[in-house]
Each structure stands twice: as structure tokens, then as C-alpha cells.
Amino acid sequence: MRISALALLLLAPMAAHAAEDSPPPAAASARLFNHIAYAEADPATLMPVPSLTGCTMARETVFDLEQLLAAARAEGIDLGAVSCFRSVTYQRRVFCAGARDCDSVAALRARFVAPPGYSEHATGYAIDFVQRGGDCRAVKQCFALTAGGQWLMRRAPEFGFELSFPAGNKQGVGWEPWHWRWVGRRAVPWTQAARARFAPAQASYPALPAVTRADTKTAAGPEGRPPSLETAPGGGVYAVSTSRWGAAILLANSATLRP
């Protein structure tokens, strides 16, 4: 008997309360609508992001995120967030919102929204950025053409963030220039959990731009111990064209190059 996609979604909460130190999936090939399974973070490991009202992330992520936001502000770019940590229960509401029959639209919605139990947001390490005060609405591909989107492409890896779903990605997930995951600037003890969580995805479907996995210093500076938020101050070469022609090429690549 065929198991429907909706049935799989209803089973997703079983993974929601897995221990934080649970090993990641053995292989990135175990997917639902091209999305990789992720267990929900232990609430005790999460904390609010001071600069982003309503945003909660994994505790070890917050210092780097605050530094990223401050660096962007120093260059006149005001980045906000439309989504940070999302529970599996909340992810189901997002995925099935407004649908009379969630099963019938599951494959289509999974193009840009992960099914519950398969979202990087559940780990506490992923964030959806938006540029405040701009004309581009949240979670739209035009974000790649904003000053904030271009700044992230150049500098986000300096702060330990990488683009999970670049245009034409082999994972077969829609291009999401707003969605970034944190793996830390260096391979140090407090980044091991995040790096292990995303290792299967990184091995099979590399991020671009990506944080180097080599244990080297970066432009954002050395790390000798886990930083404290009390001490937090107030890349890459991936440029994005701001011309109409460049925008057309980006959107065309997004629509045609994905598997």
C-alpha cells in the first residue's frame, strides 16, 4: 500500500524531540521531496537574538550573527530576519497553511518550504534574512539583487554563514538567496555540533558561497574561546549583477538549472 506524502508529514513530530546530540542522517540520500531530515533543537540550547526581535537561534550562533549584523550596519545595510528557529509543529502550519488537502499540494509547496521534520530551521542554526526598508518583499528571489543580499554573498562566510540552496543546486530545492545556515567560522569545539548536523548536506549538495571546513583564521578574526555577547561589538568573491539583464539571467538559471 502506498504511503501518502501527508502520512509522512503526520509522522514527522516523532523526530521533534530527538536529543540534541542525535547523529545526523547517515546519508543525504534519505530525503522527502528533496529535503533532508533534521531533528528539532532542544529548547534549552536556544536563546533570543538581541538585535532581532522575535528571533531565536542556537546559543552558539548568536555571537557570530550579532557581529554579522553590526558589520552590515557599518556599511549602511539594515538586515532583518523573517524566520529563525522554527519548531516542527510550527513548520507543519507553515507547510499546510490555507490548503484543504495538504497532501495534494505537498510536492509543489516543498519546492520552497521544507516539510515538517525536514527544515534546517528546526536545528536553530538557520535564518531567513530580509533587507529592511527595501522594495523586495520577504523570501523573494529579488533579495539576491538587494544591497543586503549582495553583501551576504560577499561577506557572510566570514561570520560562519553559508547559502544552503544556491541557484541550480543539485539537491533540487528552490533557489533561496535569503536562507543561510551557520556552521561557524572555524572548526572549534563549539561549532562541531552545527558542522556535524550539516555534514551530509555539505558533502552531497555543497553550499555556495560556503564556509571553508579548514581550520584557518578568517577575515572576521581569530577565535580562541567561545565569545560572550557582552563583548560583542556595536569573503567571498560572489558578486551579483544589479542590472535588469543580470536579474533575468539569475532568475532564468534558478528556473531551469535545478534538477
GROMACS .gro file of C-alpha atoms in nm:
model
  259
    1MET     CA    1   0.000   0.000   0.000
    2ARG     CA    2   0.139   0.342  -0.095
    3ILE     CA    3   0.212   0.574   0.194
    4SER     CA    4   0.094   0.925   0.110
    5ALA     CA    5   0.307   1.233   0.148
    6LEU     CA    6   0.061   1.363   0.409
    7ALA     CA    7   0.107   1.048   0.615
    8LEU     CA    8   0.479   1.111   0.618
    9LEU     CA    9   0.415   1.465   0.733
   10LEU     CA   10   0.197   1.344   1.018
   11LEU     CA   11   0.475   1.116   1.134
   12ALA     CA   12   0.728   1.399   1.139
   13PRO     CA   13   0.670   1.502   1.506
   14MET     CA   14   0.826   1.172   1.613
   15ALA     CA   15   1.160   1.328   1.530
   16ALA     CA   16   1.083   1.656   1.702
   17HIS     CA   17   1.201   1.558   2.048
   18ALA     CA   18   1.516   1.374   1.948
   19ALA     CA   19   1.814   1.452   2.168
   20GLU     CA   20   2.026   1.745   2.063
   21ASP     CA   21   2.330   1.521   2.029
   22SER     CA   22   2.150   1.280   1.798
   23PRO     CA   23   2.368   1.190   1.499
   24PRO     CA   24   2.275   1.342   1.163
   25PRO     CA   25   2.124   1.122   0.891
   26ALA     CA   26   2.376   0.867   0.766
   27ALA     CA   27   2.339   0.991   0.411
   28ALA     CA   28   2.182   1.288   0.243
   29SER     CA   29   2.003   1.050   0.007
   30ALA     CA   30   1.731   0.989   0.270
   31ARG     CA   31   1.507   1.276   0.167
   32LEU     CA   32   1.144   1.382   0.136
   33PHE     CA   33   1.069   1.600  -0.168
   34ASN     CA   34   1.447   1.656  -0.190
   35HIS     CA   35   1.470   1.787   0.168
   36ILE     CA   36   1.697   1.627   0.428
   37ALA     CA   37   1.560   1.527   0.769
   38TYR     CA   38   1.658   1.737   1.072
   39ALA     CA   39   1.568   1.682   1.437
   40GLU     CA   40   1.432   1.970   1.641
   41ALA     CA   41   1.675   2.152   1.870
   42ASP     CA   42   1.644   2.119   2.246
   43PRO     CA   43   1.478   2.443   2.369
   44ALA     CA   44   1.746   2.467   2.639
   45THR     CA   45   2.009   2.524   2.368
   46LEU     CA   46   1.827   2.823   2.214
   47MET     CA   47   1.838   3.193   2.301
   48PRO     CA   48   1.691   3.520   2.166
   49VAL     CA   49   1.899   3.729   1.925
   50PRO     CA   50   1.928   4.075   2.086
   51SER     CA   51   1.921   4.270   1.757
   52LEU     CA   52   1.633   4.074   1.603
   53THR     CA   53   1.302   4.089   1.789
   54GLY     CA   54   1.126   3.753   1.791
   55CYS     CA   55   1.427   3.567   1.652
   56THR     CA   56   1.558   3.269   1.848
   57MET     CA   57   1.868   3.076   1.744
   58ALA     CA   58   2.107   2.814   1.880
   59ARG     CA   59   2.311   2.979   2.155
   60GLU     CA   60   2.649   2.931   1.986
   61THR     CA   61   2.520   3.102   1.671
   62VAL     CA   62   2.416   3.431   1.827
   63PHE     CA   63   2.757   3.597   1.872
   64ASP     CA   64   2.852   3.549   1.505
   65LEU     CA   65   2.507   3.664   1.393
   66GLU     CA   66   2.531   3.981   1.601
   67GLN     CA   67   2.874   4.052   1.453
   68LEU     CA   68   2.739   3.998   1.101
   69LEU     CA   69   2.450   4.238   1.160
   70ALA     CA   70   2.681   4.501   1.309
   71ALA     CA   71   2.923   4.474   1.016
   72ALA     CA   72   2.637   4.518   0.770
   73ARG     CA   73   2.505   4.821   0.959
   74ALA     CA   74   2.852   4.975   0.949
   75GLU     CA   75   2.822   4.969   0.569
   76GLY     CA   76   2.473   5.119   0.571
   77ILE     CA   77   2.284   4.791   0.530
   78ASP     CA   78   1.999   4.711   0.771
   79LEU     CA   79   1.938   4.338   0.771
   80GLY     CA   80   1.641   4.183   0.948
   81ALA     CA   81   1.507   3.831   0.981
   82VAL     CA   82   1.170   3.686   0.884
   83SER     CA   83   1.239   3.340   1.024
   84CYS     CA   84   1.491   3.189   1.264
   85PHE     CA   85   1.428   2.877   1.474
   86ARG     CA   86   1.101   2.703   1.381
   87SER     CA   87   0.961   2.404   1.566
   88VAL     CA   88   0.836   2.100   1.376
   89THR     CA   89   0.481   2.186   1.486
   90TYR     CA   90   0.512   2.539   1.351
   91GLN     CA   91   0.670   2.409   1.032
   92ARG     CA   92   0.360   2.198   0.969
   93ARG     CA   93   0.138   2.504   0.999
   94VAL     CA   94   0.358   2.690   0.751
   95PHE     CA   95   0.371   2.400   0.509
   96CYS     CA   96  -0.001   2.329   0.507
   97ALA     CA   97  -0.131   2.685   0.552
   98GLY     CA   98  -0.451   2.750   0.358
   99ALA     CA   99  -0.463   2.408   0.194
  100ARG     CA  100  -0.777   2.197   0.218
  101ASP     CA  101  -0.578   1.893   0.116
  102CYS     CA  102  -0.215   1.933   0.221
  103ASP     CA  103  -0.124   1.602   0.057
  104SER     CA  104  -0.229   1.723  -0.287
  105VAL     CA  105  -0.003   2.029  -0.279
  106ALA     CA  106   0.287   1.881  -0.081
  107ALA     CA  107   0.526   1.830  -0.373
  108LEU     CA  108   0.464   2.182  -0.506
  109ARG     CA  109   0.499   2.353  -0.169
  110ALA     CA  110   0.816   2.159  -0.090
  111ARG     CA  111   0.987   2.346  -0.371
  112PHE     CA  112   1.036   2.644  -0.140
  113VAL     CA  113   0.905   2.527   0.200
  114ALA     CA  114   1.052   2.223   0.374
  115PRO     CA  115   0.809   1.962   0.505
  116PRO     CA  116   0.788   1.939   0.887
  117GLY     CA  117   1.082   1.742   1.019
  118TYR     CA  118   1.291   1.835   0.714
  119SER     CA  119   1.368   2.202   0.775
  120GLU     CA  120   1.708   2.346   0.863
  121HIS     CA  121   1.521   2.600   1.075
  122ALA     CA  122   1.439   2.327   1.328
  123THR     CA  123   1.809   2.296   1.414
  124GLY     CA  124   1.832   2.655   1.539
  125TYR     CA  125   2.121   2.722   1.301
  126ALA     CA  126   1.927   2.863   1.001
  127ILE     CA  127   1.793   3.211   0.935
  128ASP     CA  128   1.596   3.384   0.659
  129PHE     CA  129   1.726   3.737   0.607
  130VAL     CA  130   1.543   4.038   0.467
  131GLN     CA  131   1.666   4.390   0.392
  132ARG     CA  132   1.468   4.638   0.596
  133GLY     CA  133   1.326   4.937   0.418
  134GLY     CA  134   1.370   4.789   0.073
  135ASP     CA  135   1.125   4.722  -0.208
  136CYS     CA  136   1.187   4.344  -0.216
  137ARG     CA  137   0.930   4.153  -0.013
  138ALA     CA  138   1.047   3.886   0.230
  139VAL     CA  139   1.151   3.543   0.097
  140LYS     CA  140   1.154   3.657  -0.265
  141GLN     CA  141   1.435   3.591  -0.510
  142CYS     CA  142   1.475   3.964  -0.569
  143PHE     CA  143   1.661   3.960  -0.236
  144ALA     CA  144   1.968   3.849  -0.434
  145LEU     CA  145   1.967   4.186  -0.610
  146THR     CA  146   1.939   4.399  -0.296
  147ALA     CA  147   2.240   4.555  -0.127
  148GLY     CA  148   2.183   4.320   0.167
  149GLY     CA  149   2.168   4.011  -0.050
  150GLN     CA  150   2.486   4.107  -0.232
  151TRP     CA  151   2.662   4.191   0.094
  152LEU     CA  152   2.581   3.847   0.234
  153MET     CA  153   2.717   3.678  -0.078
  154ARG     CA  154   3.044   3.864  -0.029
  155ARG     CA  155   3.084   3.852   0.347
  156ALA     CA  156   2.851   3.607   0.524
  157PRO     CA  157   3.108   3.322   0.523
  158GLU     CA  158   3.343   3.545   0.725
  159PHE     CA  159   3.092   3.512   1.009
  160GLY     CA  160   3.028   3.139   0.970
  161PHE     CA  161   2.717   3.154   0.748
  162GLU     CA  162   2.673   2.979   0.412
  163LEU     CA  163   2.399   2.975   0.150
  164SER     CA  164   2.215   2.644   0.180
  165PHE     CA  165   2.027   2.647  -0.151
  166PRO     CA  166   2.212   2.834  -0.428
  167ALA     CA  167   2.072   2.867  -0.778
  168GLY     CA  168   2.084   2.541  -0.971
  169ASN     CA  169   2.165   2.336  -0.659
  170LYS     CA  170   2.190   1.960  -0.708
  171GLN     CA  171   1.963   1.896  -0.411
  172GLY     CA  172   1.668   2.006  -0.624
  173VAL     CA  173   1.542   2.266  -0.376
  174GLY     CA  174   1.433   2.609  -0.496
  175TRP     CA  175   1.690   2.887  -0.504
  176GLU     CA  176   1.667   3.072  -0.171
  177PRO     CA  177   1.910   3.366  -0.159
  178TRP     CA  178   1.762   3.468   0.179
  179HIS     CA  179   1.823   3.135   0.358
  180TRP     CA  180   2.158   3.094   0.535
  181ARG     CA  181   2.282   2.832   0.780
  182TRP     CA  182   2.552   2.875   1.043
  183VAL     CA  183   2.843   2.632   1.068
  184GLY     CA  184   3.089   2.862   1.246
  185ARG     CA  185   3.392   3.046   1.121
  186ARG     CA  186   3.637   2.779   1.227
  187ALA     CA  187   3.644   2.413   1.328
  188VAL     CA  188   3.648   2.469   1.703
  189PRO     CA  189   3.462   2.280   1.979
  190TRP     CA  190   3.151   2.499   1.984
  191THR     CA  191   3.098   2.464   1.608
  192GLN     CA  192   3.123   2.084   1.598
  193ALA     CA  193   2.751   2.020   1.651
  194ALA     CA  194   2.646   2.251   1.366
  195ARG     CA  195   2.912   2.119   1.131
  196ALA     CA  196   2.818   1.759   1.205
  197ARG     CA  197   2.448   1.837   1.156
  198PHE     CA  198   2.506   1.974   0.806
  199ALA     CA  199   2.793   1.745   0.702
  200PRO     CA  200   2.571   1.513   0.490
  201ALA     CA  201   2.416   1.808   0.307
  202GLN     CA  202   2.751   1.976   0.255
  203ALA     CA  203   2.910   1.658   0.121
  204SER     CA  204   2.637   1.585  -0.132
  205TYR     CA  205   2.499   1.933  -0.209
  206PRO     CA  206   2.765   2.199  -0.134
  207ALA     CA  207   2.660   2.546  -0.027
  208LEU     CA  208   2.768   2.844  -0.239
  209PRO     CA  209   2.915   3.055  -0.102
  210ALA     CA  210   3.035   2.811   0.162
  211VAL     CA  211   3.238   2.838   0.479
  212THR     CA  212   3.570   2.664   0.445
  213ARG     CA  213   3.592   2.349   0.656
  214ALA     CA  214   3.967   2.400   0.703
  215ASP     CA  215   4.071   2.514   1.049
  216THR     CA  216   4.211   2.853   0.947
  217LYS     CA  217   4.165   3.214   1.054
  218THR     CA  218   3.921   3.423   0.853
  219ALA     CA  219   3.876   3.792   0.778
  220ALA     CA  220   3.643   3.820   1.078
  221GLY     CA  221   3.937   3.741   1.308
  222PRO     CA  222   4.064   3.452   1.522
  223GLU     CA  223   3.862   3.266   1.780
  224GLY     CA  224   4.033   3.143   2.093
  225ARG     CA  225   3.729   3.056   2.306
  226PRO     CA  226   3.350   3.081   2.285
  227PRO     CA  227   3.278   3.458   2.278
  228SER     CA  228   3.040   3.632   2.513
  229LEU     CA  229   2.757   3.850   2.388
  230GLU     CA  230   2.860   4.114   2.641
  231THR     CA  231   3.182   4.166   2.443
  232ALA     CA  232   3.015   4.180   2.100
  233PRO     CA  233   3.089   4.498   1.906
  234GLY     CA  234   2.803   4.756   1.836
  235GLY     CA  235   3.478   3.691   0.195
  236GLY     CA  236   3.392   3.570  -0.071
  237VAL     CA  237   3.405   3.685  -0.431
  238TYR     CA  238   3.044   3.605  -0.527
  239ALA     CA  239   2.911   3.925  -0.683
  240VAL     CA  240   2.554   3.959  -0.808
  241SER     CA  241   2.468   4.182  -1.101
  242THR     CA  242   2.224   4.463  -1.029
  243SER     CA  243   2.130   4.516  -1.393
  244ARG     CA  244   1.798   4.404  -1.536
  245TRP     CA  245   1.986   4.170  -1.766
  246GLY     CA  246   2.171   4.023  -1.471
  247ALA     CA  247   1.847   3.976  -1.281
  248ALA     CA  248   1.692   3.799  -1.578
  249ILE     CA  249   1.987   3.563  -1.601
  250LEU     CA  250   1.971   3.484  -1.229
  251LEU     CA  251   1.601   3.408  -1.241
  252ALA     CA  252   1.637   3.202  -1.557
  253ASN     CA  253   1.914   2.998  -1.402
  254SER     CA  254   1.703   2.942  -1.094
  255ALA     CA  255   1.410   2.820  -1.303
  256THR     CA  256   1.596   2.599  -1.549
  257LEU     CA  257   1.914   2.465  -1.394
  258ARG     CA  258   1.769   2.286  -1.094
  259PRO     CA  259   1.728   1.909  -1.134
   0.00000   0.00000   0.00000
